[in-house]
Every structure is written in C-alpha cells, then in structure tokens.
Amino acid sequence: MLTRIPTIFLHLIAVSTICTAVPVAPLDPALMVRGACSTAVKNLVSGINNNIAVQKNEQTQTTVIQKLLSSNTSDSGGFQSAKSKLVTIVNQGITIRQNNQKIAPAGNAAIAGLATVATAQMGELKLAQGLTGTPNIDNPNLSSLQTMFSGGIKQNQQNAKDAANGCTTN
C-alpha cells in the first residue's frame, strides 16, 4: 500500500499539470447568457427604435420633396405642404429623442449617443425649415438632409445596442 500512494500522487500531479497547460479560449461576449434588461432599458430601446422609424419617414418625405422639385412644375402649394410635413416629422423625431433622454437610466451607455442625435436634429430642423422651393438652392440641402437622416439612423441603431449593453430586450 505504501508503494501505491506515491503513484497516485504522481497521477494527480500529471493530471493537474495537463489541465493547467491546456489553453482556454476567451469567452465570446456574444455567446454569453445575458439577463433580461430592466423595464427602463426596454422602454429606452423601444423609444430609440421609434425614433429610427421617424427617421425613415424623414428620408421618405425628403424624397417626395426632391421629386417635386425635379418635376419642373411650379406647384408651390404642393411644395409648401411637403415641406411642412417634413418639418412636422423632424419635430416628431426631436420630441421622441427628448423623451428618450429623459427616460434613459443614469449611466446608460446610450446617453452620449442621444446627445449626438440631439445636435444633428437641430441642424436637420434648420435645413428643413430653410427650404425655399427653388431647386438650385434646395437640392444640395435635401441631399445633406438625406445624408444626415442616414447618419442619424446609424447612430440610433448604435444607441439601441449601447442602451441594452449587457442585457437582452427579448
């Protein structure tokens, strides 16, 4: 029995050496089980997604105005109506974003991105309100608006991811 004890210890030492020498791959955060987000975070993500939907409406309405200006008709009533609708849509987005900033839990990772959206929205509103119905003046501004709306969508998509960082909204 005494000769058997050292053999067992040798086996234990060998096994522990092998186990510590085997490299272990780092955990992929995407594969980790995440807990459910709080109600506050879920509401924020929902609000950000609502803002994305409005931004898509901004793009659509901007396209309507671009088509009106390219049609070479002097339909100033149609232009004014389309412009007014765009300004209303931009203001809807501003209201949603302001609410998102109010409901964002303290320290949430989306807060900085929401501030970025706020700054962009002020520029969007100024450009939308400044539309004149004159193609050579408005077309560059409409193009800028399309770029701004696309950038806003990308920013808000990132904001939604940041808002739910470390948890799941499902």
PDB file of C-alpha atoms in Angstrom:
ATOM      1  CA  MET A   1       0.000   0.000   0.000  1.00  0.00           C
ATOM      2  CA  LEU A   2       2.864   2.404   0.720  1.00  0.00           C
ATOM      3  CA  THR A   3       4.261   1.987  -2.763  1.00  0.00           C
ATOM      4  CA  ARG A   4       0.870   2.741  -4.225  1.00  0.00           C
ATOM      5  CA  ILE A   5       0.444   6.146  -2.569  1.00  0.00           C
ATOM      6  CA  PRO A   6       3.312   7.830  -4.426  1.00  0.00           C
ATOM      7  CA  THR A   7       1.904   6.508  -7.722  1.00  0.00           C
ATOM      8  CA  ILE A   8      -1.477   8.131  -7.017  1.00  0.00           C
ATOM      9  CA  PHE A   9       0.234  11.428  -6.218  1.00  0.00           C
ATOM     10  CA  LEU A  10       2.192  11.199  -9.453  1.00  0.00           C
ATOM     11  CA  HIS A  11      -1.035  10.709 -11.384  1.00  0.00           C
ATOM     12  CA  LEU A  12      -2.651  13.703  -9.642  1.00  0.00           C
ATOM     13  CA  ILE A  13       0.351  15.886 -10.361  1.00  0.00           C
ATOM     14  CA  ALA A  14       0.367  14.791 -14.000  1.00  0.00           C
ATOM     15  CA  VAL A  15      -3.360  15.489 -14.416  1.00  0.00           C
ATOM     16  CA  SER A  16      -3.130  18.911 -12.758  1.00  0.00           C
ATOM     17  CA  THR A  17      -0.158  19.833 -14.956  1.00  0.00           C
ATOM     18  CA  ILE A  18      -2.015  18.839 -18.095  1.00  0.00           C
ATOM     19  CA  CYS A  19      -5.126  20.754 -17.035  1.00  0.00           C
ATOM     20  CA  THR A  20      -3.232  23.941 -16.331  1.00  0.00           C
ATOM     21  CA  ALA A  21      -1.214  23.708 -19.518  1.00  0.00           C
ATOM     22  CA  VAL A  22      -4.240  23.476 -21.844  1.00  0.00           C
ATOM     23  CA  PRO A  23      -5.005  26.906 -23.299  1.00  0.00           C
ATOM     24  CA  VAL A  24      -8.559  28.105 -22.816  1.00  0.00           C
ATOM     25  CA  ALA A  25     -10.158  30.373 -25.411  1.00  0.00           C
ATOM     26  CA  PRO A  26     -11.586  33.621 -24.021  1.00  0.00           C
ATOM     27  CA  LEU A  27     -15.349  33.761 -23.762  1.00  0.00           C
ATOM     28  CA  ASP A  28     -17.121  35.403 -26.676  1.00  0.00           C
ATOM     29  CA  PRO A  29     -19.460  38.039 -25.165  1.00  0.00           C
ATOM     30  CA  ALA A  30     -21.998  37.301 -27.914  1.00  0.00           C
ATOM     31  CA  LEU A  31     -22.254  33.712 -26.693  1.00  0.00           C
ATOM     32  CA  MET A  32     -22.614  34.558 -23.025  1.00  0.00           C
ATOM     33  CA  VAL A  33     -26.033  34.257 -21.457  1.00  0.00           C
ATOM     34  CA  ARG A  34     -27.280  37.749 -20.724  1.00  0.00           C
ATOM     35  CA  GLY A  35     -30.029  38.624 -18.306  1.00  0.00           C
ATOM     36  CA  ALA A  36     -33.170  40.468 -19.260  1.00  0.00           C
ATOM     37  CA  CYS A  37     -32.944  44.243 -19.455  1.00  0.00           C
ATOM     38  CA  SER A  38     -34.775  46.332 -16.897  1.00  0.00           C
ATOM     39  CA  THR A  39     -38.104  47.862 -17.868  1.00  0.00           C
ATOM     40  CA  ALA A  40     -36.406  51.269 -18.067  1.00  0.00           C
ATOM     41  CA  VAL A  41     -33.836  49.973 -20.563  1.00  0.00           C
ATOM     42  CA  LYS A  42     -36.513  48.180 -22.599  1.00  0.00           C
ATOM     43  CA  ASN A  43     -38.508  51.428 -22.756  1.00  0.00           C
ATOM     44  CA  LEU A  44     -35.416  53.326 -23.872  1.00  0.00           C
ATOM     45  CA  VAL A  45     -34.630  50.801 -26.617  1.00  0.00           C
ATOM     46  CA  SER A  46     -38.250  50.970 -27.763  1.00  0.00           C
ATOM     47  CA  GLY A  47     -38.097  54.771 -27.847  1.00  0.00           C
ATOM     48  CA  ILE A  48     -34.867  54.699 -29.844  1.00  0.00           C
ATOM     49  CA  ASN A  49     -36.461  52.274 -32.312  1.00  0.00           C
ATOM     50  CA  ASN A  50     -39.458  54.629 -32.596  1.00  0.00           C
ATOM     51  CA  ASN A  51     -37.029  57.428 -33.452  1.00  0.00           C
ATOM     52  CA  ILE A  52     -35.466  55.249 -36.168  1.00  0.00           C
ATOM     53  CA  ALA A  53     -38.932  54.737 -37.684  1.00  0.00           C
ATOM     54  CA  VAL A  54     -39.446  58.519 -37.743  1.00  0.00           C
ATOM     55  CA  GLN A  55     -36.018  58.992 -39.355  1.00  0.00           C
ATOM     56  CA  LYS A  56     -37.069  56.632 -42.138  1.00  0.00           C
ATOM     57  CA  ASN A  57     -40.186  58.783 -42.604  1.00  0.00           C
ATOM     58  CA  GLU A  58     -37.906  61.829 -42.826  1.00  0.00           C
ATOM     59  CA  GLN A  59     -35.999  60.137 -45.646  1.00  0.00           C
ATOM     60  CA  THR A  60     -39.226  59.276 -47.464  1.00  0.00           C
ATOM     61  CA  GLN A  61     -40.598  62.801 -47.143  1.00  0.00           C
ATOM     62  CA  THR A  62     -37.309  64.294 -48.300  1.00  0.00           C
ATOM     63  CA  THR A  63     -37.523  62.094 -51.396  1.00  0.00           C
ATOM     64  CA  VAL A  64     -41.055  63.405 -52.014  1.00  0.00           C
ATOM     65  CA  ILE A  65     -39.717  66.971 -51.961  1.00  0.00           C
ATOM     66  CA  GLN A  66     -36.791  66.058 -54.232  1.00  0.00           C
ATOM     67  CA  LYS A  67     -39.235  64.585 -56.765  1.00  0.00           C
ATOM     68  CA  LEU A  68     -41.455  67.667 -56.564  1.00  0.00           C
ATOM     69  CA  LEU A  69     -38.502  69.931 -57.290  1.00  0.00           C
ATOM     70  CA  SER A  70     -37.302  67.772 -60.175  1.00  0.00           C
ATOM     71  CA  SER A  71     -40.724  67.677 -61.823  1.00  0.00           C
ATOM     72  CA  ASN A  72     -40.268  71.227 -63.187  1.00  0.00           C
ATOM     73  CA  THR A  73     -43.774  72.236 -62.164  1.00  0.00           C
ATOM     74  CA  SER A  74     -44.494  75.408 -60.266  1.00  0.00           C
ATOM     75  CA  ASP A  75     -46.663  73.748 -57.637  1.00  0.00           C
ATOM     76  CA  SER A  76     -45.709  75.970 -54.708  1.00  0.00           C
ATOM     77  CA  GLY A  77     -48.724  74.745 -52.733  1.00  0.00           C
ATOM     78  CA  GLY A  78     -47.560  71.158 -53.086  1.00  0.00           C
ATOM     79  CA  PHE A  79     -44.039  72.136 -52.127  1.00  0.00           C
ATOM     80  CA  GLN A  80     -45.175  74.084 -49.057  1.00  0.00           C
ATOM     81  CA  SER A  81     -47.344  71.168 -47.954  1.00  0.00           C
ATOM     82  CA  ALA A  82     -44.487  68.697 -48.416  1.00  0.00           C
ATOM     83  CA  LYS A  83     -42.056  71.000 -46.603  1.00  0.00           C
ATOM     84  CA  SER A  84     -44.498  71.481 -43.736  1.00  0.00           C
ATOM     85  CA  LYS A  85     -44.900  67.707 -43.441  1.00  0.00           C
ATOM     86  CA  LEU A  86     -41.110  67.253 -43.337  1.00  0.00           C
ATOM     87  CA  VAL A  87     -40.742  69.864 -40.585  1.00  0.00           C
ATOM     88  CA  THR A  88     -43.508  68.134 -38.623  1.00  0.00           C
ATOM     89  CA  ILE A  89     -41.765  64.755 -38.979  1.00  0.00           C
ATOM     90  CA  VAL A  90     -38.415  66.227 -37.882  1.00  0.00           C
ATOM     91  CA  ASN A  91     -40.142  67.750 -34.843  1.00  0.00           C
ATOM     92  CA  GLN A  92     -41.684  64.340 -34.030  1.00  0.00           C
ATOM     93  CA  GLY A  93     -38.198  62.859 -34.007  1.00  0.00           C
ATOM     94  CA  ILE A  94     -36.966  65.641 -31.725  1.00  0.00           C
ATOM     95  CA  THR A  95     -39.815  65.019 -29.288  1.00  0.00           C
ATOM     96  CA  ILE A  96     -39.115  61.268 -29.211  1.00  0.00           C
ATOM     97  CA  ARG A  97     -35.383  61.838 -28.684  1.00  0.00           C
ATOM     98  CA  GLN A  98     -36.042  64.349 -25.885  1.00  0.00           C
ATOM     99  CA  ASN A  99     -38.237  61.763 -24.177  1.00  0.00           C
ATOM    100  CA  ASN A 100     -35.538  59.123 -24.637  1.00  0.00           C
ATOM    101  CA  GLN A 101     -33.052  61.416 -22.922  1.00  0.00           C
ATOM    102  CA  LYS A 102     -35.480  61.899 -20.028  1.00  0.00           C
ATOM    103  CA  ILE A 103     -36.117  58.174 -19.528  1.00  0.00           C
ATOM    104  CA  ALA A 104     -32.534  56.975 -20.027  1.00  0.00           C
ATOM    105  CA  PRO A 105     -31.331  55.344 -16.805  1.00  0.00           C
ATOM    106  CA  ALA A 106     -28.423  57.187 -15.185  1.00  0.00           C
ATOM    107  CA  GLY A 107     -25.108  55.982 -16.567  1.00  0.00           C
ATOM    108  CA  ASN A 108     -26.661  54.225 -19.564  1.00  0.00           C
ATOM    109  CA  ALA A 109     -24.215  53.825 -22.436  1.00  0.00           C
ATOM    110  CA  ALA A 110     -26.676  55.388 -24.930  1.00  0.00           C
ATOM    111  CA  ILE A 111     -26.728  58.805 -23.248  1.00  0.00           C
ATOM    112  CA  ALA A 112     -23.770  60.206 -25.199  1.00  0.00           C
ATOM    113  CA  GLY A 113     -25.189  58.933 -28.495  1.00  0.00           C
ATOM    114  CA  LEU A 114     -28.546  60.548 -27.749  1.00  0.00           C
ATOM    115  CA  ALA A 115     -26.720  63.866 -27.296  1.00  0.00           C
ATOM    116  CA  THR A 116     -25.120  63.348 -30.708  1.00  0.00           C
ATOM    117  CA  VAL A 117     -28.577  62.807 -32.216  1.00  0.00           C
ATOM    118  CA  ALA A 118     -29.843  65.977 -30.494  1.00  0.00           C
ATOM    119  CA  THR A 119     -27.128  68.074 -32.121  1.00  0.00           C
ATOM    120  CA  ALA A 120     -27.804  66.557 -35.537  1.00  0.00           C
ATOM    121  CA  GLN A 121     -31.551  67.114 -35.212  1.00  0.00           C
ATOM    122  CA  MET A 122     -31.080  70.833 -34.637  1.00  0.00           C
ATOM    123  CA  GLY A 123     -29.170  71.027 -37.933  1.00  0.00           C
ATOM    124  CA  GLU A 124     -31.820  68.940 -39.696  1.00  0.00           C
ATOM    125  CA  LEU A 125     -34.611  71.189 -38.449  1.00  0.00           C
ATOM    126  CA  LYS A 126     -32.773  74.320 -39.577  1.00  0.00           C
ATOM    127  CA  LEU A 127     -32.220  72.889 -43.080  1.00  0.00           C
ATOM    128  CA  ALA A 128     -35.827  71.641 -43.369  1.00  0.00           C
ATOM    129  CA  GLN A 129     -37.257  74.986 -42.269  1.00  0.00           C
ATOM    130  CA  GLY A 130     -34.965  76.812 -44.713  1.00  0.00           C
ATOM    131  CA  LEU A 131     -36.211  75.019 -47.825  1.00  0.00           C
ATOM    132  CA  THR A 132     -37.405  77.549 -50.403  1.00  0.00           C
ATOM    133  CA  GLY A 133     -38.890  75.586 -53.278  1.00  0.00           C
ATOM    134  CA  THR A 134     -36.068  76.700 -55.567  1.00  0.00           C
ATOM    135  CA  PRO A 135     -34.304  73.581 -56.902  1.00  0.00           C
ATOM    136  CA  ASN A 136     -30.798  75.018 -57.256  1.00  0.00           C
ATOM    137  CA  ILE A 137     -30.928  76.230 -53.636  1.00  0.00           C
ATOM    138  CA  ASP A 138     -32.779  73.278 -52.104  1.00  0.00           C
ATOM    139  CA  ASN A 139     -31.252  70.280 -53.874  1.00  0.00           C
ATOM    140  CA  PRO A 140     -27.886  70.485 -52.057  1.00  0.00           C
ATOM    141  CA  ASN A 141     -29.723  70.927 -48.749  1.00  0.00           C
ATOM    142  CA  LEU A 142     -32.033  67.996 -49.476  1.00  0.00           C
ATOM    143  CA  SER A 143     -29.006  65.869 -50.290  1.00  0.00           C
ATOM    144  CA  SER A 144     -27.441  66.933 -46.988  1.00  0.00           C
ATOM    145  CA  LEU A 145     -30.659  66.070 -45.186  1.00  0.00           C
ATOM    146  CA  GLN A 146     -30.668  62.568 -46.704  1.00  0.00           C
ATOM    147  CA  THR A 147     -27.086  62.084 -45.514  1.00  0.00           C
ATOM    148  CA  MET A 148     -27.949  63.419 -42.065  1.00  0.00           C
ATOM    149  CA  PHE A 149     -31.001  61.167 -41.748  1.00  0.00           C
ATOM    150  CA  SER A 150     -28.956  58.118 -42.780  1.00  0.00           C
ATOM    151  CA  GLY A 151     -26.292  59.017 -40.242  1.00  0.00           C
ATOM    152  CA  GLY A 152     -28.960  59.500 -37.587  1.00  0.00           C
ATOM    153  CA  ILE A 153     -30.363  56.047 -38.253  1.00  0.00           C
ATOM    154  CA  LYS A 154     -26.903  54.508 -37.894  1.00  0.00           C
ATOM    155  CA  GLN A 155     -26.302  56.474 -34.692  1.00  0.00           C
ATOM    156  CA  ASN A 156     -29.631  55.384 -33.237  1.00  0.00           C
ATOM    157  CA  GLN A 157     -29.007  51.759 -34.191  1.00  0.00           C
ATOM    158  CA  GLN A 158     -25.786  52.025 -32.184  1.00  0.00           C
ATOM    159  CA  ASN A 159     -27.674  53.815 -29.398  1.00  0.00           C
ATOM    160  CA  ALA A 160     -30.131  50.909 -29.151  1.00  0.00           C
ATOM    161  CA  LYS A 161     -27.231  48.439 -28.888  1.00  0.00           C
ATOM    162  CA  ASP A 162     -25.493  50.604 -26.314  1.00  0.00           C
ATOM    163  CA  ALA A 163     -28.684  51.035 -24.306  1.00  0.00           C
ATOM    164  CA  ALA A 164     -29.090  47.260 -23.989  1.00  0.00           C
ATOM    165  CA  ASN A 165     -25.402  46.549 -23.428  1.00  0.00           C
ATOM    166  CA  GLY A 166     -25.100  43.504 -21.182  1.00  0.00           C
ATOM    167  CA  CYS A 167     -28.766  42.523 -21.253  1.00  0.00           C
ATOM    168  CA  THR A 168     -31.405  41.279 -23.637  1.00  0.00           C
ATOM    169  CA  THR A 169     -34.604  43.073 -24.607  1.00  0.00           C
ATOM    170  CA  ASN A 170     -36.398  39.872 -25.706  1.00  0.00           C
TER     171      ASN A 170
END
